[in-house]
Coordinates of C-alpha atoms and ligand atoms in Angstrom, one line a residue:
X1 CA 12.4 -31.6 11.3
X2 CA 10.4 -32.5 8.3
X3 CA 7.2 -32.5 10.3
X4 CA 8.2 -29.4 12.2
X5 CA 8.6 -27.6 8.8
X6 CA 5.1 -28.6 7.7
X7 CA 3.3 -28.0 11.0
X8 CA 4.7 -24.6 11.6
X9 CA 2.5 -21.9 13.2
X10 CA 3.3 -18.5 14.5
X11 CA 2.9 -17.3 18.1
X12 CA -0.3 -15.3 17.6
X13 CA -0.1 -13.7 21.1
X14 CA 3.4 -12.4 20.4
X15 CA 2.3 -11.0 17.0
X16 CA -0.8 -9.4 18.6
X17 CA 1.3 -7.8 21.4
X18 CA 3.8 -6.5 18.8
X19 CA 1.0 -4.8 16.8
X20 CA -0.4 -3.2 20.0
X21 CA 3.2 -2.2 21.1
X22 CA 4.0 -0.3 17.9
X23 CA 0.6 1.4 17.9
X24 CA 2.0 3.8 20.5
X25 CA 4.2 5.4 17.8
X26 CA 1.7 8.0 16.6
X27 CA -1.2 6.5 18.5
X28 CA -4.4 8.7 18.6
X29 CA -7.0 9.1 21.3
X30 CA -9.5 7.3 19.0
X31 CA -7.3 4.2 19.0
X32 CA -5.9 4.7 15.5
X33 CA -2.4 5.6 14.4
X34 CA -1.3 8.9 12.8
X35 CA 2.2 8.2 11.5
X36 CA 2.9 10.1 8.3
X37 CA 5.9 8.8 6.3
X38 CA 9.3 10.2 7.4
X39 CA 7.8 12.0 10.3
X40 CA 9.4 11.8 13.8
X41 CA 7.0 9.1 14.8
X42 CA 7.8 7.2 11.6
X43 CA 11.5 7.5 12.6
X44 CA 10.8 6.1 16.0
X45 CA 8.9 3.1 14.7
X46 CA 11.6 2.5 12.2
X47 CA 14.2 2.4 15.0
X48 CA 12.0 0.0 16.9
X49 CA 11.7 -2.2 13.9
X50 CA 15.4 -2.2 13.3
X51 CA 16.1 -3.1 16.9
X52 CA 13.5 -5.9 16.9
X53 CA 14.9 -7.4 13.7
X54 CA 18.5 -7.2 14.9
X55 CA 17.4 -8.9 18.2
X56 CA 15.9 -11.6 16.0
X57 CA 19.3 -12.1 14.3
X58 CA 18.3 -10.4 11.1
X59 CA 20.8 -8.1 9.2
X60 CA 19.1 -4.8 8.6
X61 CA 20.0 -2.5 5.6
X62 CA 18.5 0.8 4.5
X63 CA 18.4 2.1 0.9
X64 CA 18.6 5.7 -0.3
X65 CA 14.8 6.1 0.0
X66 CA 14.8 4.8 3.6
X67 CA 13.3 1.4 2.8
X68 CA 14.4 -1.1 5.5
X69 CA 15.5 -4.7 4.4
X70 CA 15.8 -7.2 7.3
X71 CA 17.6 -10.3 6.0
X72 CA 17.5 -13.8 7.5
X73 CA 20.4 -15.9 6.2
X74 CA 19.6 -19.2 4.4
X75 CA 21.7 -22.3 3.6
X76 CA 22.4 -21.0 0.1
X77 CA 23.2 -17.3 0.2
X78 CA 23.8 -17.3 -3.6
X79 CA 20.0 -17.4 -4.0
X80 CA 17.9 -14.2 -4.0
X81 CA 15.9 -13.9 -0.7
X82 CA 12.2 -14.7 -0.6
X83 CA 10.8 -11.6 0.9
X84 CA 7.6 -10.4 2.7
X85 CA 6.7 -7.0 4.1
X86 CA 4.6 -4.0 3.6
X87 CA 4.7 -0.5 5.2
X88 CA 4.8 1.1 8.6
X89 CA 3.6 4.6 7.5
X90 CA -0.1 5.4 7.9
X91 CA -2.7 7.8 6.8
X92 CA -3.4 10.8 9.2
X93 CA -6.6 9.0 10.1
X94 CA -4.9 5.6 10.0
X95 CA -5.6 2.4 11.9
X96 CA -3.4 -0.2 13.6
X97 CA -3.3 -2.8 10.8
X98 CA -3.0 -1.2 7.3
X99 CA 0.6 -2.1 6.3
X100 CA 1.7 -2.7 9.8
X101 CA 0.3 -6.3 9.9
X102 CA 2.4 -7.2 6.8
X103 CA 5.7 -5.9 8.3
X104 CA 5.1 -7.3 11.9
X105 CA 3.8 -10.7 10.6
X106 CA 7.1 -10.9 8.7
X107 CA 9.0 -10.3 11.9
X108 CA 6.9 -12.9 13.6
X109 CA 7.7 -15.4 10.9
X110 CA 11.4 -14.9 11.5
X111 CA 11.0 -15.2 15.2
X112 CA 9.0 -18.4 14.8
X113 CA 11.6 -20.0 12.5
X114 CA 14.3 -19.1 15.1
X115 CA 12.2 -20.7 17.9
X116 CA 11.9 -23.9 15.7
X117 CA 15.6 -23.8 14.8
X118 CA 14.7 -23.9 11.1
X119 CA 17.0 -22.7 8.3
X120 CA 15.5 -22.3 4.8
X121 CA 17.4 -23.0 1.6
X122 CA 17.1 -19.5 0.2
X123 CA 17.4 -16.5 2.6
X124 CA 14.3 -14.7 3.8
X125 CA 13.7 -11.0 4.1
X126 CA 11.2 -8.6 5.7
X127 CA 10.8 -5.2 4.0
X128 CA 9.4 -1.9 5.3
X129 CA 8.8 0.1 2.2
X130 CA 9.0 3.9 2.6
X131 CA 5.8 6.0 1.9
X132 CA 3.3 3.4 0.7
X133 CA 0.4 5.7 1.6
X134 CA 1.2 8.7 -0.6
X135 CA -0.6 11.0 1.9
X136 CA 2.3 13.4 2.7
X137 CA 4.3 12.9 -0.5
X138 CA 2.8 11.8 -3.8
X139 CA 2.7 9.3 -5.4
X140 CA 1.7 6.4 -3.1
X141 CA 4.0 3.3 -3.0
X142 CA 6.8 5.6 -4.2
X143 CA 9.7 3.6 -2.7
X144 CA 8.6 0.2 -4.1
X145 CA 7.9 2.0 -7.4
X146 CA 11.5 3.3 -7.5
X147 CA 12.7 -0.2 -6.5
X148 CA 10.8 -1.5 -9.6
X149 CA 12.5 1.2 -11.8
X150 CA 9.3 3.3 -12.3
X151 CA 11.0 6.4 -10.9
X152 CA 14.6 7.3 -10.1
X153 CA 15.6 7.7 -6.5
X154 CA 16.6 11.3 -7.2
X155 CA 13.2 12.1 -8.6
X156 CA 11.5 10.6 -5.5
X157 CA 13.9 12.4 -3.2
X158 CA 12.9 15.7 -4.9
X159 CA 9.1 15.3 -4.2
X160 CA 7.8 17.9 -1.8
X161 CA 5.0 17.9 0.8
X162 CA 2.5 20.7 1.4
X163 CA 5.0 22.5 3.6
X164 CA 7.6 22.4 0.9
X165 CA 9.8 19.8 2.6
X166 CA 11.4 17.3 0.2
X167 CA 11.6 13.5 0.6
X168 CA 15.4 13.9 0.8
X169 CA 15.2 16.5 3.6
X170 CA 12.7 14.4 5.5
X171 CA 14.9 11.3 5.2
X172 CA 17.8 13.3 6.6
X173 CA 15.7 14.7 9.4
X174 CA 15.1 11.2 10.8
X175 CA 18.4 9.7 9.7
X176 CA 17.0 7.3 7.2
X177 CA 18.7 8.2 3.9
X178 CA 20.5 4.9 3.7
X179 CA 23.6 4.1 1.7
X180 CA 22.2 1.3 -0.5
X181 CA 21.1 2.2 -4.0
X182 CA 17.4 1.6 -4.5
X183 CA 16.8 -1.4 -6.6
X184 CA 20.3 -2.9 -6.1
X185 CA 19.0 -5.7 -3.9
X186 CA 17.7 -8.9 -5.6
X187 CA 14.4 -10.4 -4.4
X188 CA 13.5 -13.9 -5.5
X189 CA 9.8 -13.7 -4.7
X190 CA 7.6 -11.3 -2.7
X191 CA 4.5 -12.0 -0.6
X192 CA 2.6 -9.2 1.1
X193 CA 0.1 -9.9 3.9
X194 CA -2.4 -7.1 4.4
X195 CA -5.9 -6.5 5.7
X196 CA -8.4 -6.5 2.9
X197 CA -9.6 -2.9 3.6
X198 CA -12.9 -3.9 2.0
X199 CA -16.0 -5.7 3.2
X200 CA -15.9 -9.0 1.3
X201 CA -14.1 -11.5 3.6
X202 CA -15.8 -10.1 6.8
X203 CA -19.2 -10.3 5.1
X204 CA -18.7 -13.8 3.7
X205 CA -17.0 -15.2 6.8
X206 CA -13.7 -16.3 5.1
X207 CA -10.4 -16.1 6.9
X208 CA -8.1 -15.6 3.9
X209 CA -8.1 -13.8 0.6
X210 CA -5.8 -15.3 -2.0
X211 CA -5.1 -12.1 -3.9
X212 CA -4.3 -12.8 -7.6
X213 CA -4.9 -9.3 -9.0
X214 CA -5.0 -5.7 -8.1
X215 CA -7.1 -3.0 -9.7
X216 CA -5.6 0.0 -11.6
X217 CA -5.4 3.5 -10.3
X218 CA -5.0 7.0 -11.6
X219 CA -4.3 10.1 -9.5
X220 CA -5.0 13.6 -10.7
X221 CA -4.2 17.1 -9.5
X222 CA -6.7 19.8 -10.5
X223 CA -7.3 23.5 -10.2
X224 CA -10.4 25.6 -10.6
X225 CA -9.9 29.3 -11.3
X226 CA -12.8 31.7 -11.1
X227 CA -12.8 35.2 -9.6
X228 CA -12.7 36.3 -6.0
X229 CA -15.6 38.8 -5.4
X230 CA -17.6 40.2 -2.6
X231 CA -20.0 37.7 -1.0
X232 CA -22.6 40.4 -0.3
X233 CA -22.6 42.6 -3.4
X234 CA -21.9 40.2 -6.3
X235 CA -25.2 39.1 -7.9
X236 CA -25.4 35.3 -8.4
X237 CA -25.5 35.5 -12.2
X238 CA -22.2 37.5 -12.2
X239 CA -20.2 35.1 -10.1
X240 CA -17.4 32.9 -11.2
X241 CA -17.6 30.8 -8.1
X242 CA -14.7 28.2 -8.0
X243 CA -16.4 26.4 -5.0
X244 CA -19.7 25.9 -6.9
X245 CA -17.7 24.6 -9.8
X246 CA -15.7 22.3 -7.6
X247 CA -19.0 20.9 -6.2
X248 CA -20.1 20.1 -9.7
X249 CA -16.8 18.4 -10.4
X250 CA -17.1 16.2 -7.3
X251 CA -20.6 15.2 -8.2
X252 CA -19.5 14.5 -11.8
X253 CA -16.7 12.3 -10.6
X254 CA -19.2 10.3 -8.5
X255 CA -21.6 10.0 -11.4
X256 CA -18.9 8.9 -13.8
X257 CA -17.8 6.1 -11.4
X258 CA -21.3 4.9 -10.9
X259 CA -22.0 5.0 -14.6
X260 CA -18.8 2.8 -15.2
X261 CA -19.5 0.5 -12.3
X262 CA -19.9 -1.8 -10.5
X263 CA -16.2 -1.9 -9.6
X264 CA -15.3 1.6 -10.6
X265 CA -14.6 4.2 -7.8
X266 CA -13.7 7.9 -7.8
X267 CA -12.7 10.1 -4.8
X268 CA -12.0 13.8 -4.3
X269 CA -9.9 13.5 -1.2
X270 CA -8.4 16.9 -1.1
X271 CA -9.7 20.4 -1.9
X272 CA -7.9 23.6 -0.8
X273 CA -9.2 27.2 -1.3
X274 CA -6.5 29.7 -1.9
X275 CA -7.0 32.5 0.7
X276 CA -10.2 31.2 2.1
X277 CA -12.6 33.8 3.6
X278 CA -16.2 33.4 4.6
X279 CA -17.3 36.6 2.8
X280 CA -15.3 36.2 -0.4
X281 CA -16.6 34.1 -3.3
X282 CA -13.8 31.6 -3.8
X283 CA -11.7 32.2 -6.9
X284 CA -8.9 29.6 -6.8
X285 CA -9.2 26.0 -5.6
X286 CA -6.7 23.1 -5.9
X287 CA -8.2 19.5 -5.7
X288 CA -7.3 15.9 -6.2
X289 CA -9.0 12.9 -7.8
X290 CA -8.3 9.2 -7.2
X291 CA -9.9 7.0 -9.8
X292 CA -9.8 3.1 -9.8
X293 CA -11.1 0.1 -11.6
X294 CA -9.9 -3.5 -12.3
X295 CA -9.9 -2.8 -16.1
X296 CA -7.6 -0.4 -17.9
X297 CA -10.2 0.2 -20.6
X298 CA -12.7 1.4 -17.9
X299 CA -10.0 3.6 -16.3
X300 CA -9.4 5.2 -19.8
X301 CA -13.1 5.7 -20.4
X302 CA -13.6 7.3 -17.0
X303 CA -10.8 9.7 -17.7
X304 CA -12.4 10.7 -21.0
X305 CA -15.8 11.1 -19.4
X306 CA -14.4 13.2 -16.6
X307 CA -12.5 15.5 -18.9
X308 CA -15.7 16.0 -21.0
X309 CA -17.8 16.8 -17.9
X310 CA -15.1 19.2 -16.6
X311 CA -14.9 21.1 -19.9
X312 CA -18.7 21.6 -19.9
X313 CA -18.7 22.8 -16.3
X314 CA -15.9 25.2 -17.0
X315 CA -17.5 26.6 -20.1
X316 CA -20.9 27.1 -18.5
X317 CA -19.5 28.7 -15.4
X318 CA -16.7 30.7 -17.0
X319 CA -14.1 28.8 -14.9
X320 CA -10.6 27.7 -16.0
X321 CA -10.2 24.1 -14.9
X322 CA -7.1 22.0 -15.2
X323 CA -6.7 18.3 -14.6
X324 CA -3.2 16.7 -14.6
X325 CA -2.7 13.0 -14.2
X326 CA 0.3 12.8 -11.8
X327 CA 0.4 9.0 -11.2
X328 CA -1.2 5.9 -12.6
X329 CA -0.7 2.1 -12.2
X330 CA -2.3 -0.3 -14.6
X331 CA -4.2 -3.3 -13.2
X332 CA -1.8 -6.0 -11.9
X333 CA -1.9 -9.8 -12.3
X334 CA 0.1 -11.5 -9.6
X335 CA 2.3 -14.5 -10.4
X336 CA 0.4 -17.8 -10.7
X337 CA 3.2 -19.8 -9.0
X338 CA 3.3 -17.5 -6.0
X339 CA -0.5 -17.3 -5.9
X340 CA -0.6 -21.1 -5.9
X341 CA 1.9 -21.3 -3.0
X342 CA -0.4 -19.0 -1.0
X343 CA -3.4 -21.1 -1.9
X344 CA -1.6 -24.3 -1.0
X345 CA -0.5 -22.9 2.4
X346 CA -4.1 -21.8 3.0
X347 CA -5.6 -25.1 2.1
X348 CA -2.9 -26.9 4.2
X349 CA -4.2 -24.9 7.2
X350 CA -7.8 -25.7 6.5
X351 CA -8.8 -22.0 6.3
X352 CA -11.9 -20.8 4.5
X353 CA -10.7 -18.7 1.6
X354 CA -11.5 -17.1 -1.8
X355 CA -9.6 -15.6 -4.7
X356 CA -9.7 -11.8 -4.7
X357 CA -8.9 -8.7 -6.6
X358 CA -7.3 -6.0 -4.4
X359 CA -9.2 -2.7 -4.4
X360 CA -6.4 -0.9 -2.6
X361 CA -2.9 -0.3 -4.0
X362 CA 0.0 -2.0 -2.4
X363 CA 3.8 -2.1 -2.7
X364 CA 3.3 -5.7 -4.0
X365 CA 1.7 -4.1 -7.1
X366 CA 5.0 -2.4 -8.0
X367 CA 7.2 -5.3 -7.0
X368 CA 5.2 -7.6 -9.2
X369 CA 6.6 -5.7 -12.2
X370 CA 10.0 -7.4 -11.7
X371 CA 9.6 -10.1 -9.0
X372 CA 7.2 -13.0 -8.7
X373 CA 4.6 -11.7 -6.3
X374 CA 1.3 -12.4 -4.6
X375 CA -0.7 -11.2 -1.7
X376 CA -2.6 -12.6 1.3
X377 CA -5.6 -10.8 2.7
X378 CA -7.3 -11.1 6.1
X379 CA -10.6 -9.6 7.1
X380 CA -11.1 -6.3 8.8
X381 CA -14.3 -5.4 10.5
X382 CA -16.9 -4.0 8.0
X383 CA -14.1 -3.4 5.6
X384 CA -13.2 -0.2 7.4
X385 CA -9.7 1.2 6.8
X386 CA -8.0 4.6 6.6
X387 CA -10.0 5.3 9.7
X388 CA -9.2 4.9 13.4
X389 CA -12.0 2.4 13.7
X390 CA -10.0 0.0 11.5
X391 CA -10.0 -3.3 13.3
X392 CA -9.0 -7.0 12.8
X393 CA -9.0 -9.9 15.2
X394 CA -6.0 -11.7 16.7
X395 CA -7.3 -14.9 15.3
X396 CA -7.4 -13.6 11.7
X397 CA -4.1 -11.8 12.0
X398 CA -2.6 -15.1 13.3
X399 CA -4.1 -17.1 10.5
X400 CA -2.7 -14.7 7.9
X401 CA 0.7 -14.9 9.5
X402 CA 0.5 -18.7 9.4
X403 CA -0.3 -18.6 5.7
X404 CA 2.6 -16.2 5.2
X405 CA 5.0 -18.4 7.2
X406 CA 4.2 -21.6 5.2
X407 CA 4.2 -19.8 1.9
X408 CA 7.6 -18.3 2.5
X409 CA 9.1 -21.6 3.7
X410 CA 7.7 -23.4 0.6
X411 CA 9.0 -20.8 -1.8
X412 CA 12.4 -20.6 0.0
X413 CA 12.8 -24.4 -0.1
X414 CA 11.5 -24.8 -3.6
X415 CA 13.9 -26.7 -5.8
X416 CA 15.5 -24.4 -8.4
X417 CA 18.5 -24.2 -10.6
X418 CA 21.4 -22.2 -9.2
X419 CA 21.1 -19.8 -12.1
X420 CA 17.4 -19.1 -11.5
X421 CA 17.1 -15.6 -10.3
X422 CA 13.6 -16.3 -9.1
X423 CA 11.5 -19.1 -7.8
X424 CA 11.8 -22.1 -10.0
X425 CA 9.7 -22.1 -13.2
X426 CA 8.5 -18.6 -12.7
X427 CA 8.3 -16.7 -15.9
X428 CA 6.5 -13.5 -17.1
X429 CA 3.2 -12.5 -15.5
X430 CA 0.2 -14.2 -17.0
X431 CA -3.5 -13.8 -16.6
X432 CA -4.9 -15.9 -13.9
X433 CA -8.5 -16.8 -13.0
X434 CA -10.0 -14.6 -10.4
X435 CA -13.2 -16.7 -9.9
X436 CA -13.9 -17.2 -6.2
X437 CA -12.7 -20.5 -5.0
X438 CA -14.3 -22.5 -2.1
Ligands
LIG501 O1 -4.4 4.2 -1.6 C1 -4.2 3.0 -1.4 O2 -4.8 2.2 -2.1 C2 -3.3 2.5 -0.3 O3 -4.1 2.1 0.8 N1 -2.4 3.5 0.1
LIG502 MN1 -1.5 -0.4 3.0
LIG503 MN1 -3.4 2.5 3.2

């Protein structure tokens, strides 16, 4: 048994088949997946996930925000479970791997342990966090943020989508407003497997990213208010054109990110003209900004620069411009013991790897606030994600799942005092080196 424990590998074909099987829930003609959170297709994939977990002997619970927890019992059920997982919701232009790999690799890990007849000391758990993407309801990663105590469940349930439907109503519509209070369930450690969604591993030819940090993010909602007027009769100097103002704001955001580079990024992902008409000068536009960087000081400097540029554009063009920060997450340092467990599992498998900072946000970033946490990345082709062309290989997905398997077993079997609520010796988050390792 000892050897079996240390030579464990997942069934890569079964994992790959599972990924392809679930892609039919919201599958698009381009080969991607359009599965907005709490949509009917999300409801169907949740049902599929629940049935697959129960078939694997897991006990599935649902909390009041719809997050699914699939528990695998351990020898000592007094210990908090060592968990993995990610999200099954996608962007409207989503791919087959973002989030999905982390949840289905968790299921594969449980199936593999069952096949090998292995029971861990602490229980294990796979989690499907509700609404990681933040596309339909803001903010992103809302359910894991509520689990970490950053929002109340009631606040999250009151958030509304563009059609005015609340999270609570959407949960009820698919039958996933569960009975369990959010945050009530202890987690001893959390490991999230995810595609990198960036170009580094693919370009460098490494199989695994040992993720020890995640960059910070700030989301803004903005409005530009000018004056609707006739497209044919309003002389250019007399216009208060909200669209021309918005164009300058988009270019200013791009310029501010470049000026604060090389890591800083800024994106205007949404822009909506109120009452659009081809022969009316736009007077009212709502827009969003997504700003990110690994350093909090840079994020703060970017916000100040953006506000200064926006004030200048508004004054020069006689436009009223608002910019409200609706969500932010400071940069995260993952827990060194869990990072070390990922690195040890990766080395044990002889996989080429490097330390990495995550450019994308993940549920792990919230969970790290209260639970020892780290992440595992695998390459995706050309770093493409949030696009139907998102693609990863069976080999890389299998390697990532093998690292996840061995990391979870090592953490679940780690010696610890009965009173320890987390993996032995794990204390507060501390800075860790992010220098690329071999
Ligand atoms: O936006 C993000 O970083 C995540 O992919 N939802
Ligand atoms: Mn994701
Ligand atoms: Mn995503």
